[in-house]
């Protein structure tokens, strides 16, 4: 997979996505999430792929094992580059997700969401009734994902170091919650800059609004790319 920043396509329509992408003259790595996929469907994936871009299809599957396995069989045929599930679904669900994915495509990477970067420790304790620290909860899910055969996890950059130490360099640490210096955190709670994420051990960063809502998206992308890769 490309190491370039993953651009979260936080748009509501195919037309908006195409207008945004046509500003760039280079292959990108983009994220299509629920908001966009549920309104546009597989047609958008095909259109983005036709432009030569890599795709992280971020649908966070979380259901009974058989349902997730069958859903992954369908997603595998879209030939995206990265998909994900919720680690909270458990070992059997994750193993069945891989099984469904591999029936049609052996090359797609699959990762698991640990805890959303919008989740605070208070919410972890009071709403999810998980009484460990955020770090312990995330690491538990990361180890479970790795032992289930997944390629990595989605986590905050703040947790990337301990996951690297426990799960190794090659285990993917895909980190949303990335904000350039002095930009608005919006609804993200556990955030860092691209430079900090690199030092902490992230293997990939996901950036949305600082690029997509910028007055000059191409310039903003290259600034973030330079700070991440250099």
PDB file of C-alpha atoms in Angstrom:
ATOM      1  CA  UNK A   1       0.000   0.000   0.000  1.00  0.00           C
ATOM      2  CA  UNK A   2       1.065   3.571  -0.608  1.00  0.00           C
ATOM      3  CA  UNK A   3       2.645   5.338   2.373  1.00  0.00           C
ATOM      4  CA  UNK A   4       1.202   8.708   1.337  1.00  0.00           C
ATOM      5  CA  UNK A   5      -1.417  10.343   3.580  1.00  0.00           C
ATOM      6  CA  UNK A   6      -4.865   8.785   3.199  1.00  0.00           C
ATOM      7  CA  UNK A   7      -7.355  11.510   2.279  1.00  0.00           C
ATOM      8  CA  UNK A   8     -10.774  11.023   3.874  1.00  0.00           C
ATOM      9  CA  UNK A   9     -13.309  11.890   1.181  1.00  0.00           C
ATOM     10  CA  UNK A  10     -15.870  13.556   3.439  1.00  0.00           C
ATOM     11  CA  UNK A  11     -18.326  14.396   0.685  1.00  0.00           C
ATOM     12  CA  UNK A  12     -21.982  13.601   0.052  1.00  0.00           C
ATOM     13  CA  UNK A  13     -21.981  12.839  -3.679  1.00  0.00           C
ATOM     14  CA  UNK A  14     -19.978  11.358  -6.541  1.00  0.00           C
ATOM     15  CA  UNK A  15     -19.890  14.742  -8.294  1.00  0.00           C
ATOM     16  CA  UNK A  16     -18.228  16.391  -5.295  1.00  0.00           C
ATOM     17  CA  UNK A  17     -15.670  13.595  -5.095  1.00  0.00           C
ATOM     18  CA  UNK A  18     -14.811  13.807  -8.788  1.00  0.00           C
ATOM     19  CA  UNK A  19     -14.426  17.598  -8.656  1.00  0.00           C
ATOM     20  CA  UNK A  20     -12.074  17.208  -5.718  1.00  0.00           C
ATOM     21  CA  UNK A  21      -9.989  14.407  -7.247  1.00  0.00           C
ATOM     22  CA  UNK A  22      -9.615  16.110 -10.611  1.00  0.00           C
ATOM     23  CA  UNK A  23      -7.583  18.849  -8.930  1.00  0.00           C
ATOM     24  CA  UNK A  24      -4.728  16.336  -8.460  1.00  0.00           C
ATOM     25  CA  UNK A  25      -2.357  15.060 -11.133  1.00  0.00           C
ATOM     26  CA  UNK A  26      -0.915  12.179  -9.105  1.00  0.00           C
ATOM     27  CA  UNK A  27      -2.129   8.858  -7.677  1.00  0.00           C
ATOM     28  CA  UNK A  28      -3.619   9.237  -4.207  1.00  0.00           C
ATOM     29  CA  UNK A  29      -4.652   6.999  -1.338  1.00  0.00           C
ATOM     30  CA  UNK A  30      -8.223   7.911  -0.369  1.00  0.00           C
ATOM     31  CA  UNK A  31     -10.735   6.771   2.230  1.00  0.00           C
ATOM     32  CA  UNK A  32     -14.367   6.132   1.368  1.00  0.00           C
ATOM     33  CA  UNK A  33     -16.446   5.900   4.516  1.00  0.00           C
ATOM     34  CA  UNK A  34     -20.034   5.106   5.373  1.00  0.00           C
ATOM     35  CA  UNK A  35     -21.379   8.586   4.656  1.00  0.00           C
ATOM     36  CA  UNK A  36     -20.198   8.425   1.055  1.00  0.00           C
ATOM     37  CA  UNK A  37     -20.473   4.713   0.241  1.00  0.00           C
ATOM     38  CA  UNK A  38     -24.060   4.371   1.447  1.00  0.00           C
ATOM     39  CA  UNK A  39     -25.118   7.244  -0.815  1.00  0.00           C
ATOM     40  CA  UNK A  40     -23.134   6.309  -3.916  1.00  0.00           C
ATOM     41  CA  UNK A  41     -22.406   2.587  -3.736  1.00  0.00           C
ATOM     42  CA  UNK A  42     -19.934   0.488  -5.743  1.00  0.00           C
ATOM     43  CA  UNK A  43     -20.159   2.773  -8.786  1.00  0.00           C
ATOM     44  CA  UNK A  44     -18.080   5.391  -6.992  1.00  0.00           C
ATOM     45  CA  UNK A  45     -15.412   2.835  -6.074  1.00  0.00           C
ATOM     46  CA  UNK A  46     -15.096   1.858  -9.723  1.00  0.00           C
ATOM     47  CA  UNK A  47     -14.822   5.511 -10.787  1.00  0.00           C
ATOM     48  CA  UNK A  48     -12.084   6.256  -8.255  1.00  0.00           C
ATOM     49  CA  UNK A  49     -10.174   3.116  -9.204  1.00  0.00           C
ATOM     50  CA  UNK A  50     -10.367   4.122 -12.869  1.00  0.00           C
ATOM     51  CA  UNK A  51      -8.408   7.263 -11.943  1.00  0.00           C
ATOM     52  CA  UNK A  52      -5.597   5.122 -10.515  1.00  0.00           C
ATOM     53  CA  UNK A  53      -6.098   5.821  -6.810  1.00  0.00           C
ATOM     54  CA  UNK A  54      -5.787   3.369  -3.888  1.00  0.00           C
ATOM     55  CA  UNK A  55      -8.883   3.034  -1.693  1.00  0.00           C
ATOM     56  CA  UNK A  56      -9.436   2.386   1.998  1.00  0.00           C
ATOM     57  CA  UNK A  57     -13.093   1.310   2.218  1.00  0.00           C
ATOM     58  CA  UNK A  58     -13.907   2.283   5.788  1.00  0.00           C
ATOM     59  CA  UNK A  59     -17.190   0.531   6.656  1.00  0.00           C
ATOM     60  CA  UNK A  60     -16.177  -0.837  10.085  1.00  0.00           C
ATOM     61  CA  UNK A  61     -18.092  -4.110   9.776  1.00  0.00           C
ATOM     62  CA  UNK A  62     -19.422  -5.408  13.092  1.00  0.00           C
ATOM     63  CA  UNK A  63     -22.029  -8.173  13.053  1.00  0.00           C
ATOM     64  CA  UNK A  64     -22.349 -11.899  13.576  1.00  0.00           C
ATOM     65  CA  UNK A  65     -19.464 -13.845  11.968  1.00  0.00           C
ATOM     66  CA  UNK A  66     -21.444 -15.300   9.056  1.00  0.00           C
ATOM     67  CA  UNK A  67     -22.868 -11.913   8.063  1.00  0.00           C
ATOM     68  CA  UNK A  68     -19.452 -10.254   8.153  1.00  0.00           C
ATOM     69  CA  UNK A  69     -17.906 -13.088   6.138  1.00  0.00           C
ATOM     70  CA  UNK A  70     -20.559 -12.811   3.404  1.00  0.00           C
ATOM     71  CA  UNK A  71     -20.272  -9.022   3.367  1.00  0.00           C
ATOM     72  CA  UNK A  72     -16.508  -9.292   2.913  1.00  0.00           C
ATOM     73  CA  UNK A  73     -17.016 -11.624  -0.046  1.00  0.00           C
ATOM     74  CA  UNK A  74     -18.913  -8.792  -1.719  1.00  0.00           C
ATOM     75  CA  UNK A  75     -16.424  -6.077  -0.785  1.00  0.00           C
ATOM     76  CA  UNK A  76     -13.512  -8.187  -2.034  1.00  0.00           C
ATOM     77  CA  UNK A  77     -14.919  -8.021  -5.542  1.00  0.00           C
ATOM     78  CA  UNK A  78     -14.650  -4.217  -5.523  1.00  0.00           C
ATOM     79  CA  UNK A  79     -10.833  -4.566  -5.601  1.00  0.00           C
ATOM     80  CA  UNK A  80     -10.176  -1.910  -2.986  1.00  0.00           C
ATOM     81  CA  UNK A  81      -6.850  -1.910  -1.153  1.00  0.00           C
ATOM     82  CA  UNK A  82      -7.846  -1.806   2.515  1.00  0.00           C
ATOM     83  CA  UNK A  83     -10.993  -2.711   4.493  1.00  0.00           C
ATOM     84  CA  UNK A  84     -11.827  -2.869   8.179  1.00  0.00           C
ATOM     85  CA  UNK A  85     -13.943  -4.394  10.923  1.00  0.00           C
ATOM     86  CA  UNK A  86     -14.531  -3.587  14.583  1.00  0.00           C
ATOM     87  CA  UNK A  87     -12.237  -5.599  16.862  1.00  0.00           C
ATOM     88  CA  UNK A  88     -15.077  -5.623  19.401  1.00  0.00           C
ATOM     89  CA  UNK A  89     -16.772  -8.207  17.160  1.00  0.00           C
ATOM     90  CA  UNK A  90     -14.309 -10.769  18.477  1.00  0.00           C
ATOM     91  CA  UNK A  91     -11.868 -13.373  17.199  1.00  0.00           C
ATOM     92  CA  UNK A  92     -14.325 -15.599  15.314  1.00  0.00           C
ATOM     93  CA  UNK A  93     -15.852 -12.628  13.504  1.00  0.00           C
ATOM     94  CA  UNK A  94     -12.416 -11.371  12.454  1.00  0.00           C
ATOM     95  CA  UNK A  95     -11.299 -14.801  11.273  1.00  0.00           C
ATOM     96  CA  UNK A  96     -14.475 -15.173   9.232  1.00  0.00           C
ATOM     97  CA  UNK A  97     -13.954 -11.693   7.788  1.00  0.00           C
ATOM     98  CA  UNK A  98     -10.550 -12.778   6.472  1.00  0.00           C
ATOM     99  CA  UNK A  99     -12.049 -15.992   5.138  1.00  0.00           C
ATOM    100  CA  UNK A 100     -14.701 -14.084   3.177  1.00  0.00           C
ATOM    101  CA  UNK A 101     -12.197 -11.575   1.857  1.00  0.00           C
ATOM    102  CA  UNK A 102      -9.691 -14.187   0.689  1.00  0.00           C
ATOM    103  CA  UNK A 103     -12.274 -16.128  -1.320  1.00  0.00           C
ATOM    104  CA  UNK A 104     -12.092 -13.488  -4.034  1.00  0.00           C
ATOM    105  CA  UNK A 105      -8.995 -11.380  -3.370  1.00  0.00           C
ATOM    106  CA  UNK A 106      -5.815 -12.421  -1.552  1.00  0.00           C
ATOM    107  CA  UNK A 107      -4.223  -8.979  -1.742  1.00  0.00           C
ATOM    108  CA  UNK A 108      -6.634  -6.691   0.130  1.00  0.00           C
ATOM    109  CA  UNK A 109      -5.350  -5.699   3.561  1.00  0.00           C
ATOM    110  CA  UNK A 110      -7.744  -5.919   6.500  1.00  0.00           C
ATOM    111  CA  UNK A 111      -7.471  -4.032   9.782  1.00  0.00           C
ATOM    112  CA  UNK A 112      -9.570  -3.653  12.909  1.00  0.00           C
ATOM    113  CA  UNK A 113     -10.878  -0.569  14.665  1.00  0.00           C
ATOM    114  CA  UNK A 114      -9.750  -0.518  18.297  1.00  0.00           C
ATOM    115  CA  UNK A 115     -11.399   2.569  19.788  1.00  0.00           C
ATOM    116  CA  UNK A 116     -12.687   5.500  17.747  1.00  0.00           C
ATOM    117  CA  UNK A 117     -10.537   8.622  18.009  1.00  0.00           C
ATOM    118  CA  UNK A 118     -13.681  10.502  19.072  1.00  0.00           C
ATOM    119  CA  UNK A 119     -13.981   8.295  22.186  1.00  0.00           C
ATOM    120  CA  UNK A 120     -12.773   9.703  25.491  1.00  0.00           C
ATOM    121  CA  UNK A 121     -11.637   7.688  28.511  1.00  0.00           C
ATOM    122  CA  UNK A 122     -14.749   8.851  30.380  1.00  0.00           C
ATOM    123  CA  UNK A 123     -16.935   7.394  27.625  1.00  0.00           C
ATOM    124  CA  UNK A 124     -14.916   4.187  27.678  1.00  0.00           C
ATOM    125  CA  UNK A 125     -15.657   3.761  31.388  1.00  0.00           C
ATOM    126  CA  UNK A 126     -19.160   5.184  31.683  1.00  0.00           C
ATOM    127  CA  UNK A 127     -20.769   4.175  28.390  1.00  0.00           C
ATOM    128  CA  UNK A 128     -18.891   1.037  27.284  1.00  0.00           C
ATOM    129  CA  UNK A 129     -18.282  -0.143  30.862  1.00  0.00           C
ATOM    130  CA  UNK A 130     -14.650  -0.963  30.038  1.00  0.00           C
ATOM    131  CA  UNK A 131     -12.828  -0.206  33.272  1.00  0.00           C
ATOM    132  CA  UNK A 132      -9.235  -0.395  32.070  1.00  0.00           C
ATOM    133  CA  UNK A 133      -7.294   2.592  30.742  1.00  0.00           C
ATOM    134  CA  UNK A 134      -7.763   3.613  27.107  1.00  0.00           C
ATOM    135  CA  UNK A 135      -4.247   2.356  26.346  1.00  0.00           C
ATOM    136  CA  UNK A 136      -4.939  -1.076  27.846  1.00  0.00           C
ATOM    137  CA  UNK A 137      -8.248  -1.386  26.015  1.00  0.00           C
ATOM    138  CA  UNK A 138      -6.712  -0.446  22.667  1.00  0.00           C
ATOM    139  CA  UNK A 139      -3.721  -2.754  23.119  1.00  0.00           C
ATOM    140  CA  UNK A 140      -6.000  -5.651  24.038  1.00  0.00           C
ATOM    141  CA  UNK A 141      -7.918  -5.209  20.786  1.00  0.00           C
ATOM    142  CA  UNK A 142      -4.692  -4.807  18.786  1.00  0.00           C
ATOM    143  CA  UNK A 143      -3.290  -8.080  20.125  1.00  0.00           C
ATOM    144  CA  UNK A 144      -6.622  -9.822  19.457  1.00  0.00           C
ATOM    145  CA  UNK A 145      -6.650  -8.526  15.870  1.00  0.00           C
ATOM    146  CA  UNK A 146      -3.089  -9.692  15.271  1.00  0.00           C
ATOM    147  CA  UNK A 147      -3.700 -13.151  16.737  1.00  0.00           C
ATOM    148  CA  UNK A 148      -6.830 -13.407  14.551  1.00  0.00           C
ATOM    149  CA  UNK A 149      -4.679 -12.894  11.450  1.00  0.00           C
ATOM    150  CA  UNK A 150      -5.450  -9.283  10.577  1.00  0.00           C
ATOM    151  CA  UNK A 151      -2.857  -6.969   9.028  1.00  0.00           C
ATOM    152  CA  UNK A 152      -3.195  -4.161  11.564  1.00  0.00           C
ATOM    153  CA  UNK A 153      -5.492  -1.779  13.378  1.00  0.00           C
ATOM    154  CA  UNK A 154      -7.033   1.651  13.292  1.00  0.00           C
ATOM    155  CA  UNK A 155      -5.873   3.529  16.364  1.00  0.00           C
ATOM    156  CA  UNK A 156      -5.003   6.969  17.635  1.00  0.00           C
ATOM    157  CA  UNK A 157      -1.401   8.032  16.981  1.00  0.00           C
ATOM    158  CA  UNK A 158      -1.125   8.299  20.762  1.00  0.00           C
ATOM    159  CA  UNK A 159      -1.398   4.499  20.986  1.00  0.00           C
ATOM    160  CA  UNK A 160       0.851   3.666  18.018  1.00  0.00           C
ATOM    161  CA  UNK A 161       4.071   3.369  20.020  1.00  0.00           C
ATOM    162  CA  UNK A 162       2.837   0.699  22.402  1.00  0.00           C
ATOM    163  CA  UNK A 163       1.216  -1.230  19.534  1.00  0.00           C
ATOM    164  CA  UNK A 164       4.489  -1.117  17.596  1.00  0.00           C
ATOM    165  CA  UNK A 165       6.333  -2.389  20.671  1.00  0.00           C
ATOM    166  CA  UNK A 166       3.855  -5.229  21.252  1.00  0.00           C
ATOM    167  CA  UNK A 167       2.842  -6.149  17.702  1.00  0.00           C
ATOM    168  CA  UNK A 168       5.873  -5.172  15.614  1.00  0.00           C
ATOM    169  CA  UNK A 169       6.819  -2.697  12.908  1.00  0.00           C
ATOM    170  CA  UNK A 170       5.031  -4.533  10.076  1.00  0.00           C
ATOM    171  CA  UNK A 171       1.666  -4.576  11.856  1.00  0.00           C
ATOM    172  CA  UNK A 172      -0.266  -1.655  10.337  1.00  0.00           C
ATOM    173  CA  UNK A 173      -1.115   1.291  12.558  1.00  0.00           C
ATOM    174  CA  UNK A 174      -3.567   3.420  10.560  1.00  0.00           C
ATOM    175  CA  UNK A 175      -4.178   6.626  12.458  1.00  0.00           C
ATOM    176  CA  UNK A 176      -6.997   9.120  12.034  1.00  0.00           C
ATOM    177  CA  UNK A 177      -7.115  12.138  14.325  1.00  0.00           C
ATOM    178  CA  UNK A 178      -4.364  13.900  12.366  1.00  0.00           C
ATOM    179  CA  UNK A 179      -4.397  17.679  12.421  1.00  0.00           C
ATOM    180  CA  UNK A 180      -1.684  20.067  11.204  1.00  0.00           C
ATOM    181  CA  UNK A 181      -0.373  22.533  13.773  1.00  0.00           C
ATOM    182  CA  UNK A 182      -2.972  25.167  14.774  1.00  0.00           C
ATOM    183  CA  UNK A 183      -5.894  23.521  12.948  1.00  0.00           C
ATOM    184  CA  UNK A 184      -9.304  22.710  14.455  1.00  0.00           C
ATOM    185  CA  UNK A 185      -9.628  19.245  16.048  1.00  0.00           C
ATOM    186  CA  UNK A 186     -13.381  19.210  15.206  1.00  0.00           C
ATOM    187  CA  UNK A 187     -14.986  16.108  16.809  1.00  0.00           C
ATOM    188  CA  UNK A 188     -11.703  14.243  17.224  1.00  0.00           C
ATOM    189  CA  UNK A 189     -10.432  13.909  20.806  1.00  0.00           C
ATOM    190  CA  UNK A 190      -7.130  12.016  20.581  1.00  0.00           C
ATOM    191  CA  UNK A 191      -5.177  13.935  17.945  1.00  0.00           C
ATOM    192  CA  UNK A 192      -1.605  14.701  16.844  1.00  0.00           C
ATOM    193  CA  UNK A 193       0.211  16.445  14.003  1.00  0.00           C
ATOM    194  CA  UNK A 194       1.582  14.370  11.075  1.00  0.00           C
ATOM    195  CA  UNK A 195       5.125  14.804  12.397  1.00  0.00           C
ATOM    196  CA  UNK A 196       4.133  13.551  15.850  1.00  0.00           C
ATOM    197  CA  UNK A 197       2.266  10.571  14.375  1.00  0.00           C
ATOM    198  CA  UNK A 198       5.401   9.507  12.481  1.00  0.00           C
ATOM    199  CA  UNK A 199       7.571   9.693  15.607  1.00  0.00           C
ATOM    200  CA  UNK A 200       4.962   7.754  17.595  1.00  0.00           C
ATOM    201  CA  UNK A 201       5.030   4.857  15.114  1.00  0.00           C
ATOM    202  CA  UNK A 202       2.021   5.292  12.835  1.00  0.00           C
ATOM    203  CA  UNK A 203       2.412   3.472   9.507  1.00  0.00           C
ATOM    204  CA  UNK A 204      -0.366   5.457   7.790  1.00  0.00           C
ATOM    205  CA  UNK A 205      -2.217   8.682   8.598  1.00  0.00           C
ATOM    206  CA  UNK A 206      -5.773   9.633   7.639  1.00  0.00           C
ATOM    207  CA  UNK A 207      -6.528  13.305   7.031  1.00  0.00           C
ATOM    208  CA  UNK A 208      -9.887  14.725   5.989  1.00  0.00           C
ATOM    209  CA  UNK A 209     -11.122  18.248   6.582  1.00  0.00           C
ATOM    210  CA  UNK A 210      -7.685  19.953   6.751  1.00  0.00           C
ATOM    211  CA  UNK A 211      -7.371  18.938   3.081  1.00  0.00           C
ATOM    212  CA  UNK A 212     -10.920  18.605   1.750  1.00  0.00           C
ATOM    213  CA  UNK A 213     -12.117  21.882   3.287  1.00  0.00           C
ATOM    214  CA  UNK A 214      -8.952  23.802   2.546  1.00  0.00           C
ATOM    215  CA  UNK A 215      -9.028  26.805   0.208  1.00  0.00           C
ATOM    216  CA  UNK A 216      -6.232  25.076  -1.702  1.00  0.00           C
ATOM    217  CA  UNK A 217      -6.590  21.294  -1.218  1.00  0.00           C
ATOM    218  CA  UNK A 218      -3.597  20.390  -3.406  1.00  0.00           C
ATOM    219  CA  UNK A 219      -1.265  22.723  -1.531  1.00  0.00           C
ATOM    220  CA  UNK A 220      -2.581  21.546   1.843  1.00  0.00           C
ATOM    221  CA  UNK A 221      -2.139  17.909   0.815  1.00  0.00           C
ATOM    222  CA  UNK A 222       1.465  18.469  -0.242  1.00  0.00           C
ATOM    223  CA  UNK A 223       2.288  20.304   2.980  1.00  0.00           C
ATOM    224  CA  UNK A 224       0.906  17.412   5.033  1.00  0.00           C
ATOM    225  CA  UNK A 225       2.572  14.842   2.766  1.00  0.00           C
ATOM    226  CA  UNK A 226       5.936  16.546   3.131  1.00  0.00           C
ATOM    227  CA  UNK A 227       5.688  16.764   6.905  1.00  0.00           C
ATOM    228  CA  UNK A 228       4.651  13.082   7.066  1.00  0.00           C
ATOM    229  CA  UNK A 229       7.172  11.552   4.662  1.00  0.00           C
ATOM    230  CA  UNK A 230      10.243  13.714   5.341  1.00  0.00           C
TER     231      UNK A 230
END
